[in-house]
Amino acid sequence: MEKMKRSLSGIKPTGNLTLGNYIGALRNFKNYQDEYENFVFIADLHALTLPIDPAFLRQNTKDIVAFYLASGLDKDKTTIFLQSDVSAHSELNSILINYLYMGELSRMTQFKDKSAKMNHEAVGVGLFAYPVLMTADILLYNADVVPVGEDQTQHVELARDLVHRFNARYNKEVFVMPKAVTPKVGARIMSLSDPTKKMSKSDPKGDIFLKDEPNIIRKKIMSAVTDTGNEIIYDPVNKPGISNLLQIYSALSDITLDEAQSRFHDIHQYGEFKKIIADKVLEEIVPFQERFKEFSNPKIINEVLNQGKERASRVASRTLNKVKKTVGLYVHE
Ligand code: ATP
Ligand code: LTN
């Protein structure tokens, strides 16, 4: 029998999840739980790469577990776990950090964007080495596919470079080559108040949070920045605001941008257009929020994480041992 392919992804608990996280990543994870061995985790160690309040981090972590369950992930089909619960992530990180280069890490867009806002002398080593840990996350599970939003594809490319380098150096296929998979529409949802910037949970600009009350969500959509004119067309350069709303509609309706655009052919008022977008978002998010509330229960969360920890640790320690042996670390019984 052919070996089942593996999928792995994660979200870091740095803040309240946005509609961007939902469309670009979260809602796609469940697509892999029937035909793939699916691993979905909370990248809590990654959340430490910038200063964060401990209580906030803990709350975000619990929320993400409930969000995962609310999105349709089933704990018996998907291994849902906490990165810090599986020590192999940190151990493989300590090994792989020697196989990636300062030059390539300093070219990472996420690092450049985040460190640009800081005093150069005080940029944390963890922020710089972020993609090394992410590479360890992916390679430990021999993931074939990594479903992510567009901003993470560069990190997955780096993981691919490392696989080439590592396998060539030891002349054997130690690691499986991973591939980033982004959604056809909605891989980069923009801010509603500034559609030239990415919607982001740690740098919110009037963005939609998955925990927002429905009336707030509607208000935010109705006051989204739009463009001059009155035509509803997809033109991200000249009409970034309208194009972003079309992306949201198209992704949530599972239709192409062309189809979405043609549905609005006869609408020439942005207010009317925005109302339809708001209805679409609420139609999806309101039931999702209800499920989220049901799953936000410490008993359920602990049970999911305990089961996930056990399954993930088993898979990860196998890979870690293989790597240790490959590089010459002495593995004994
Ligand atoms: P931060 O602001 O802390 O950097 P973030 O909002 O960018 O966080 P991440 O935890 O980095 O979120 O991302 C989780 C997943 O959501 C990733 O797969 C990422 O690509 C995706 N994602 C994040 N923002 C967007 C967006 N605006 N549109 C589509 N996908 C997104
Ligand atoms: N860097 C990712 C979170 C993340 C991740 C991963 C995603 C950490 N490790 C491994 C996919 C695979 C982010 O969303 N910012």
Short mmCIF file of C-alpha atoms and ligand atoms in Angstrom, two decimals:
data_model
loop_
_atom_site.label_atom_id
_atom_site.label_comp_id
_atom_site.label_asym_id
_atom_site.label_seq_id
_atom_site.Cartn_x
_atom_site.Cartn_y
_atom_site.Cartn_z
CA MET A 1 0.00 0.00 0.00
CA GLU A 2 1.25 3.47 -0.82
CA LYS A 3 2.27 5.52 2.19
CA MET A 4 -0.24 8.19 3.20
CA LYS A 5 0.98 11.71 2.53
CA ARG A 6 1.41 14.07 5.41
CA SER A 7 0.23 17.62 5.91
CA LEU A 8 1.42 19.95 8.66
CA SER A 9 0.69 23.52 9.63
CA GLY A 10 0.54 25.81 12.63
CA ILE A 11 -0.44 29.23 13.85
CA LYS A 12 1.43 31.24 16.44
CA PRO A 13 -0.62 32.47 19.42
CA THR A 14 0.56 36.08 19.23
CA GLY A 15 -2.88 37.68 19.29
CA ASN A 16 -6.53 37.32 18.41
CA LEU A 17 -6.95 35.54 15.11
CA THR A 18 -8.14 37.63 12.18
CA LEU A 19 -10.28 36.91 9.18
CA GLY A 20 -6.97 36.79 7.26
CA ASN A 21 -5.74 33.88 9.39
CA TYR A 22 -9.08 32.17 8.88
CA ILE A 23 -9.22 32.48 5.09
CA GLY A 24 -5.50 32.10 4.40
CA ALA A 25 -4.85 29.21 6.75
CA LEU A 26 -7.28 27.93 9.39
CA ARG A 27 -10.27 27.03 7.25
CA ASN A 28 -8.08 25.01 4.89
CA PHE A 29 -6.54 22.69 7.47
CA LYS A 30 -9.56 20.37 7.64
CA ASN A 31 -9.21 19.64 3.90
CA TYR A 32 -6.27 17.41 4.73
CA GLN A 33 -7.72 15.30 7.49
CA ASP A 34 -9.30 12.61 5.34
CA GLU A 35 -6.69 11.91 2.71
CA TYR A 36 -3.56 12.91 4.56
CA GLU A 37 -2.03 12.22 7.92
CA ASN A 38 -2.76 15.66 9.30
CA PHE A 39 -0.72 17.50 11.93
CA VAL A 40 -1.86 20.90 13.14
CA PHE A 41 -0.15 22.63 16.02
CA ILE A 42 0.07 25.84 18.00
CA ALA A 43 3.45 27.49 17.45
CA ASP A 44 3.77 28.78 21.00
CA LEU A 45 7.58 28.83 21.02
CA HIS A 46 7.38 31.06 17.95
CA ALA A 47 5.14 33.43 19.90
CA LEU A 48 8.10 34.19 22.20
CA THR A 49 10.13 35.71 19.37
CA LEU A 50 8.67 39.13 20.26
CA PRO A 51 7.81 40.25 23.80
CA ILE A 52 4.38 38.97 24.86
CA ASP A 53 2.40 39.03 28.11
CA PRO A 54 2.36 35.48 29.62
CA ALA A 55 -1.37 35.52 30.46
CA PHE A 56 -2.22 36.77 26.96
CA LEU A 57 -0.06 34.04 25.37
CA ARG A 58 -1.75 31.35 27.49
CA GLN A 59 -5.24 32.60 26.62
CA ASN A 60 -4.42 32.84 22.89
CA THR A 61 -3.08 29.30 22.98
CA LYS A 62 -6.30 27.90 24.46
CA ASP A 63 -8.33 29.94 21.99
CA ILE A 64 -6.47 28.49 19.03
CA VAL A 65 -7.24 24.94 20.14
CA ALA A 66 -10.94 25.87 20.29
CA PHE A 67 -10.68 27.62 16.91
CA TYR A 68 -9.12 24.51 15.39
CA LEU A 69 -11.99 22.38 16.66
CA ALA A 70 -14.56 24.97 15.57
CA SER A 71 -13.06 24.96 12.06
CA GLY A 72 -13.95 21.28 11.72
CA LEU A 73 -10.73 19.59 12.79
CA ASP A 74 -11.48 16.28 14.46
CA LYS A 75 -8.98 15.26 17.15
CA ASP A 76 -9.17 11.64 16.07
CA LYS A 77 -8.31 12.42 12.45
CA THR A 78 -5.91 15.31 13.01
CA THR A 79 -3.09 15.38 15.54
CA ILE A 80 -3.60 18.72 17.29
CA PHE A 81 -0.74 19.65 19.58
CA LEU A 82 1.36 22.28 21.26
CA GLN A 83 4.84 22.93 19.87
CA SER A 84 6.32 23.32 23.38
CA ASP A 85 4.84 19.95 24.40
CA VAL A 86 7.07 18.09 21.95
CA SER A 87 10.69 18.68 22.95
CA ALA A 88 11.95 17.27 19.64
CA HIS A 89 11.12 20.65 18.05
CA SER A 90 13.68 22.42 20.21
CA GLU A 91 16.19 19.61 19.81
CA LEU A 92 16.00 19.51 16.03
CA ASN A 93 16.18 23.31 16.06
CA SER A 94 19.53 23.06 17.89
CA ILE A 95 20.85 20.79 15.17
CA LEU A 96 19.43 22.56 12.12
CA ILE A 97 20.61 25.98 13.26
CA ASN A 98 24.05 24.88 12.05
CA TYR A 99 22.84 24.21 8.52
CA LEU A 100 21.18 27.53 7.67
CA TYR A 101 23.13 30.68 6.91
CA MET A 102 23.10 34.22 8.30
CA GLY A 103 22.74 35.56 4.74
CA GLU A 104 19.63 33.60 3.90
CA LEU A 105 17.96 34.28 7.26
CA SER A 106 18.58 38.01 6.98
CA ARG A 107 16.79 38.03 3.62
CA MET A 108 13.51 36.76 5.05
CA THR A 109 10.75 39.32 4.49
CA GLN A 110 9.05 38.64 7.82
CA PHE A 111 12.32 39.23 9.67
CA LYS A 112 13.03 42.40 7.71
CA ASP A 113 9.54 43.79 8.33
CA LYS A 114 9.44 43.00 12.03
CA SER A 115 13.03 44.03 12.81
CA ALA A 116 12.72 47.28 10.83
CA LYS A 117 10.43 48.59 13.55
CA MET A 118 13.05 47.92 16.25
CA ASN A 119 16.36 49.22 17.47
CA HIS A 120 18.89 47.16 15.52
CA GLU A 121 20.94 46.32 18.63
CA ALA A 122 17.90 44.88 20.40
CA VAL A 123 16.58 42.53 17.72
CA GLY A 124 16.21 39.14 19.40
CA VAL A 125 18.20 36.15 18.18
CA GLY A 126 14.96 34.14 18.25
CA LEU A 127 13.29 36.51 15.80
CA PHE A 128 16.24 36.14 13.45
CA ALA A 129 16.32 32.35 13.79
CA TYR A 130 12.52 32.01 13.52
CA PRO A 131 12.63 30.10 10.20
CA VAL A 132 15.06 27.52 11.62
CA LEU A 133 12.50 26.43 14.20
CA MET A 134 9.81 26.50 11.53
CA THR A 135 11.96 24.24 9.36
CA ALA A 136 12.35 21.86 12.31
CA ASP A 137 8.54 21.87 12.78
CA ILE A 138 7.99 20.81 9.18
CA LEU A 139 10.79 18.27 8.83
CA LEU A 140 10.11 16.42 12.08
CA TYR A 141 6.83 15.18 10.62
CA ASN A 142 8.16 14.54 7.11
CA ALA A 143 5.39 16.79 5.83
CA ASP A 144 4.70 16.62 2.10
CA VAL A 145 2.42 19.65 2.13
CA VAL A 146 2.31 22.74 4.31
CA PRO A 147 -0.93 24.73 3.94
CA VAL A 148 -0.19 28.41 4.70
CA GLY A 149 -0.99 31.96 3.64
CA GLU A 150 1.24 33.65 1.10
CA ASP A 151 3.47 35.39 3.63
CA GLN A 152 4.78 32.03 4.87
CA THR A 153 5.79 30.57 1.52
CA GLN A 154 9.25 32.12 1.75
CA HIS A 155 9.89 30.24 4.98
CA VAL A 156 8.80 26.97 3.40
CA GLU A 157 11.16 27.67 0.48
CA LEU A 158 13.96 27.98 3.01
CA ALA A 159 12.99 24.63 4.51
CA ARG A 160 13.20 23.18 0.98
CA ASP A 161 16.70 24.63 0.53
CA LEU A 162 17.71 23.01 3.79
CA VAL A 163 16.35 19.62 2.70
CA HIS A 164 18.44 19.78 -0.49
CA ARG A 165 21.52 20.82 1.43
CA PHE A 166 21.16 18.30 4.24
CA ASN A 167 20.26 15.29 2.09
CA ALA A 168 23.11 16.09 -0.32
CA ARG A 169 25.62 16.48 2.47
CA TYR A 170 24.84 13.07 3.98
CA ASN A 171 24.08 11.52 0.63
CA LYS A 172 20.75 10.03 1.68
CA GLU A 173 17.12 11.02 1.87
CA VAL A 174 16.95 11.97 5.53
CA PHE A 175 14.20 14.56 5.07
CA VAL A 176 11.13 14.61 2.85
CA MET A 177 10.81 17.61 0.52
CA PRO A 178 7.88 19.77 1.73
CA LYS A 179 5.73 21.98 -0.46
CA ALA A 180 3.78 25.09 0.55
CA VAL A 181 0.14 25.09 -0.51
CA THR A 182 -1.70 28.41 -0.56
CA PRO A 183 -5.41 28.89 -1.26
CA LYS A 184 -6.24 29.92 -4.84
CA VAL A 185 -8.08 32.97 -3.55
CA GLY A 186 -7.45 34.71 -0.23
CA ALA A 187 -3.80 33.79 0.37
CA ARG A 188 -3.20 37.41 1.32
CA ILE A 189 -6.14 39.27 2.81
CA MET A 190 -5.45 42.96 3.23
CA SER A 191 -6.34 45.32 6.07
CA LEU A 192 -9.81 46.85 5.79
CA SER A 193 -8.55 50.25 6.89
CA ASP A 194 -5.45 50.17 4.69
CA PRO A 195 -5.80 47.72 1.81
CA THR A 196 -2.14 48.15 0.84
CA LYS A 197 -1.12 46.34 4.06
CA LYS A 198 -1.63 42.73 5.10
CA MET A 199 -4.29 42.04 7.70
CA SER A 200 -2.27 40.95 10.71
CA LYS A 201 -3.14 39.89 14.25
CA SER A 202 -0.21 41.60 15.92
CA ASP A 203 -0.52 44.85 13.99
CA PRO A 204 -4.24 45.39 13.71
CA LYS A 205 -5.65 48.30 11.82
CA GLY A 206 -9.39 48.01 12.24
CA ASP A 207 -9.16 44.39 11.13
CA ILE A 208 -11.77 41.73 11.68
CA PHE A 209 -11.09 39.44 14.60
CA LEU A 210 -12.74 36.05 14.75
CA LYS A 211 -13.88 36.89 18.29
CA ASP A 212 -15.51 40.21 17.31
CA GLU A 213 -19.24 40.58 17.98
CA PRO A 214 -21.27 40.22 14.76
CA ASN A 215 -22.42 43.86 14.85
CA ILE A 216 -18.79 45.01 15.12
CA ILE A 217 -17.82 42.82 12.16
CA ARG A 218 -20.62 44.36 10.11
CA LYS A 219 -19.58 47.87 11.13
CA LYS A 220 -15.95 47.23 10.19
CA ILE A 221 -16.92 45.93 6.76
CA MET A 222 -19.33 48.80 6.14
CA SER A 223 -16.57 51.28 6.93
CA ALA A 224 -13.84 49.47 4.97
CA VAL A 225 -11.71 51.82 2.89
CA THR A 226 -12.81 51.65 -0.75
CA ASP A 227 -11.69 53.38 -3.90
CA THR A 228 -13.02 56.08 -6.17
CA GLY A 229 -15.60 55.16 -8.81
CA ASN A 230 -18.53 52.84 -8.43
CA GLU A 231 -17.64 49.71 -10.36
CA ILE A 232 -17.13 46.40 -8.60
CA ILE A 233 -14.13 45.02 -10.44
CA TYR A 234 -11.08 43.04 -9.42
CA ASP A 235 -8.13 45.36 -9.95
CA PRO A 236 -5.74 45.14 -6.98
CA VAL A 237 -3.50 47.94 -8.28
CA ASN A 238 -6.11 50.64 -8.89
CA LYS A 239 -8.88 49.32 -6.62
CA PRO A 240 -7.17 47.60 -3.69
CA GLY A 241 -10.11 48.08 -1.28
CA ILE A 242 -12.79 46.67 -3.57
CA SER A 243 -10.47 43.88 -4.73
CA ASN A 244 -9.81 42.85 -1.15
CA LEU A 245 -13.54 42.60 -0.38
CA LEU A 246 -14.02 40.60 -3.60
CA GLN A 247 -11.28 38.22 -2.46
CA ILE A 248 -13.00 37.71 0.88
CA TYR A 249 -16.33 37.03 -0.82
CA SER A 250 -14.84 34.73 -3.41
CA ALA A 251 -12.84 32.70 -0.86
CA LEU A 252 -15.79 32.26 1.50
CA SER A 253 -18.10 31.30 -1.37
CA ASP A 254 -15.57 28.87 -2.88
CA ILE A 255 -15.89 30.52 -6.29
CA THR A 256 -13.33 32.12 -8.58
CA LEU A 257 -12.70 35.86 -8.61
CA ASP A 258 -14.25 36.05 -12.10
CA GLU A 259 -17.43 34.43 -10.85
CA ALA A 260 -17.50 36.72 -7.82
CA GLN A 261 -17.03 39.77 -10.01
CA SER A 262 -19.84 38.76 -12.33
CA ARG A 263 -22.23 38.39 -9.39
CA PHE A 264 -21.80 42.10 -8.71
CA HIS A 265 -22.14 43.23 -12.29
CA ASP A 266 -25.38 45.11 -11.67
CA ILE A 267 -24.42 46.69 -8.39
CA HIS A 268 -23.10 50.22 -8.58
CA GLN A 269 -23.21 51.28 -5.00
CA TYR A 270 -20.40 50.39 -2.68
CA GLY A 271 -22.77 50.44 0.31
CA GLU A 272 -24.93 47.74 -1.24
CA PHE A 273 -21.85 45.73 -2.18
CA LYS A 274 -20.42 45.94 1.33
CA LYS A 275 -23.71 44.79 2.83
CA ILE A 276 -23.54 41.59 0.74
CA ILE A 277 -19.94 41.04 1.82
CA ALA A 278 -20.89 41.53 5.48
CA ASP A 279 -23.78 39.05 5.13
CA LYS A 280 -21.42 36.49 3.60
CA VAL A 281 -18.81 36.89 6.34
CA LEU A 282 -21.42 36.64 9.10
CA GLU A 283 -23.09 33.63 7.51
CA GLU A 284 -19.77 31.82 7.96
CA ILE A 285 -18.46 33.37 11.16
CA VAL A 286 -21.55 33.34 13.40
CA PRO A 287 -21.96 29.53 13.47
CA PHE A 288 -18.17 29.25 13.73
CA GLN A 289 -18.24 31.47 16.83
CA GLU A 290 -20.97 29.32 18.36
CA ARG A 291 -18.85 26.20 17.89
CA PHE A 292 -15.85 28.06 19.28
CA LYS A 293 -17.78 28.82 22.48
CA GLU A 294 -18.74 25.17 22.89
CA PHE A 295 -15.14 24.04 22.48
CA SER A 296 -13.71 26.71 24.80
CA ASN A 297 -13.83 24.29 27.66
CA PRO A 298 -10.66 23.44 29.65
CA LYS A 299 -11.60 19.77 29.80
CA ILE A 300 -11.93 19.46 26.04
CA ILE A 301 -8.78 21.50 25.41
CA ASN A 302 -6.66 19.43 27.79
CA GLU A 303 -7.92 16.20 26.36
CA VAL A 304 -7.12 17.27 22.80
CA LEU A 305 -3.65 18.49 23.74
CA ASN A 306 -2.78 15.40 25.76
CA GLN A 307 -3.76 13.08 22.96
CA GLY A 308 -1.93 15.25 20.41
CA LYS A 309 1.22 15.46 22.50
CA GLU A 310 1.47 11.72 22.70
CA ARG A 311 0.93 11.07 19.00
CA ALA A 312 3.13 13.94 17.81
CA SER A 313 5.96 12.99 20.19
CA ARG A 314 6.03 9.48 18.84
CA VAL A 315 6.41 10.61 15.22
CA ALA A 316 8.82 13.43 16.03
CA SER A 317 11.20 11.40 18.16
CA ARG A 318 11.57 8.85 15.37
CA THR A 319 12.74 11.57 12.97
CA LEU A 320 14.95 13.15 15.59
CA ASN A 321 16.75 9.87 16.23
CA LYS A 322 17.31 9.36 12.54
CA VAL A 323 18.84 12.84 12.27
CA LYS A 324 21.01 12.35 15.34
CA LYS A 325 22.42 9.14 13.89
CA THR A 326 22.96 10.75 10.51
CA VAL A 327 25.01 13.65 11.84
CA GLY A 328 27.07 11.44 14.16
CA LEU A 329 25.50 12.03 17.56
CA TYR A 330 25.77 8.88 19.64
CA VAL A 331 22.32 7.36 20.03
CA HIS A 332 22.27 4.56 22.59
CA GLU A 333 19.57 2.43 24.12
P1 ATP B 1 1.62 38.20 13.32
O1 ATP B 1 0.91 39.48 13.08
O2 ATP B 1 1.83 37.85 14.75
O3 ATP B 1 2.87 38.05 12.50
P2 ATP B 1 -0.17 36.89 11.53
O4 ATP B 1 -1.53 37.48 11.66
O5 ATP B 1 0.62 37.28 10.34
O6 ATP B 1 0.65 37.08 12.85
P3 ATP B 1 0.55 34.11 11.64
O7 ATP B 1 0.46 33.37 12.93
O8 ATP B 1 1.89 34.57 11.20
O9 ATP B 1 -0.42 35.35 11.61
O10 ATP B 1 -0.11 33.26 10.51
C1 ATP B 1 -0.93 32.15 10.66
C2 ATP B 1 -1.35 31.71 9.29
O11 ATP B 1 -2.25 32.68 8.75
C3 ATP B 1 -0.19 31.63 8.29
O12 ATP B 1 -0.40 30.51 7.44
C4 ATP B 1 -0.29 32.90 7.52
O13 ATP B 1 0.25 32.80 6.22
C5 ATP B 1 -1.79 33.12 7.48
N1 ATP B 1 -2.11 34.54 7.35
C6 ATP B 1 -1.75 35.53 8.21
N2 ATP B 1 -2.24 36.71 7.81
C7 ATP B 1 -2.91 36.47 6.64
C8 ATP B 1 -3.62 37.30 5.72
N3 ATP B 1 -3.74 38.59 5.92
N4 ATP B 1 -4.19 36.71 4.64
C9 ATP B 1 -4.08 35.38 4.43
N5 ATP B 1 -3.41 34.55 5.26
C10 ATP B 1 -2.83 35.07 6.35
N1 LTN B 2 5.40 30.80 10.90
C1 LTN B 2 4.03 30.39 10.84
C2 LTN B 2 3.66 29.50 11.98
C3 LTN B 2 4.41 28.27 11.87
C4 LTN B 2 4.25 27.27 10.87
C5 LTN B 2 5.21 26.28 11.17
C6 LTN B 2 3.39 27.13 9.78
C7 LTN B 2 5.41 27.87 12.69
N2 LTN B 2 5.89 26.68 12.26
C8 LTN B 2 5.34 25.14 10.37
C9 LTN B 2 3.53 25.98 9.00
C10 LTN B 2 4.49 25.02 9.28
C11 LTN B 2 3.17 31.59 10.85
O1 LTN B 2 2.06 31.42 10.59
N3 LTN B 2 3.65 32.72 11.13
#
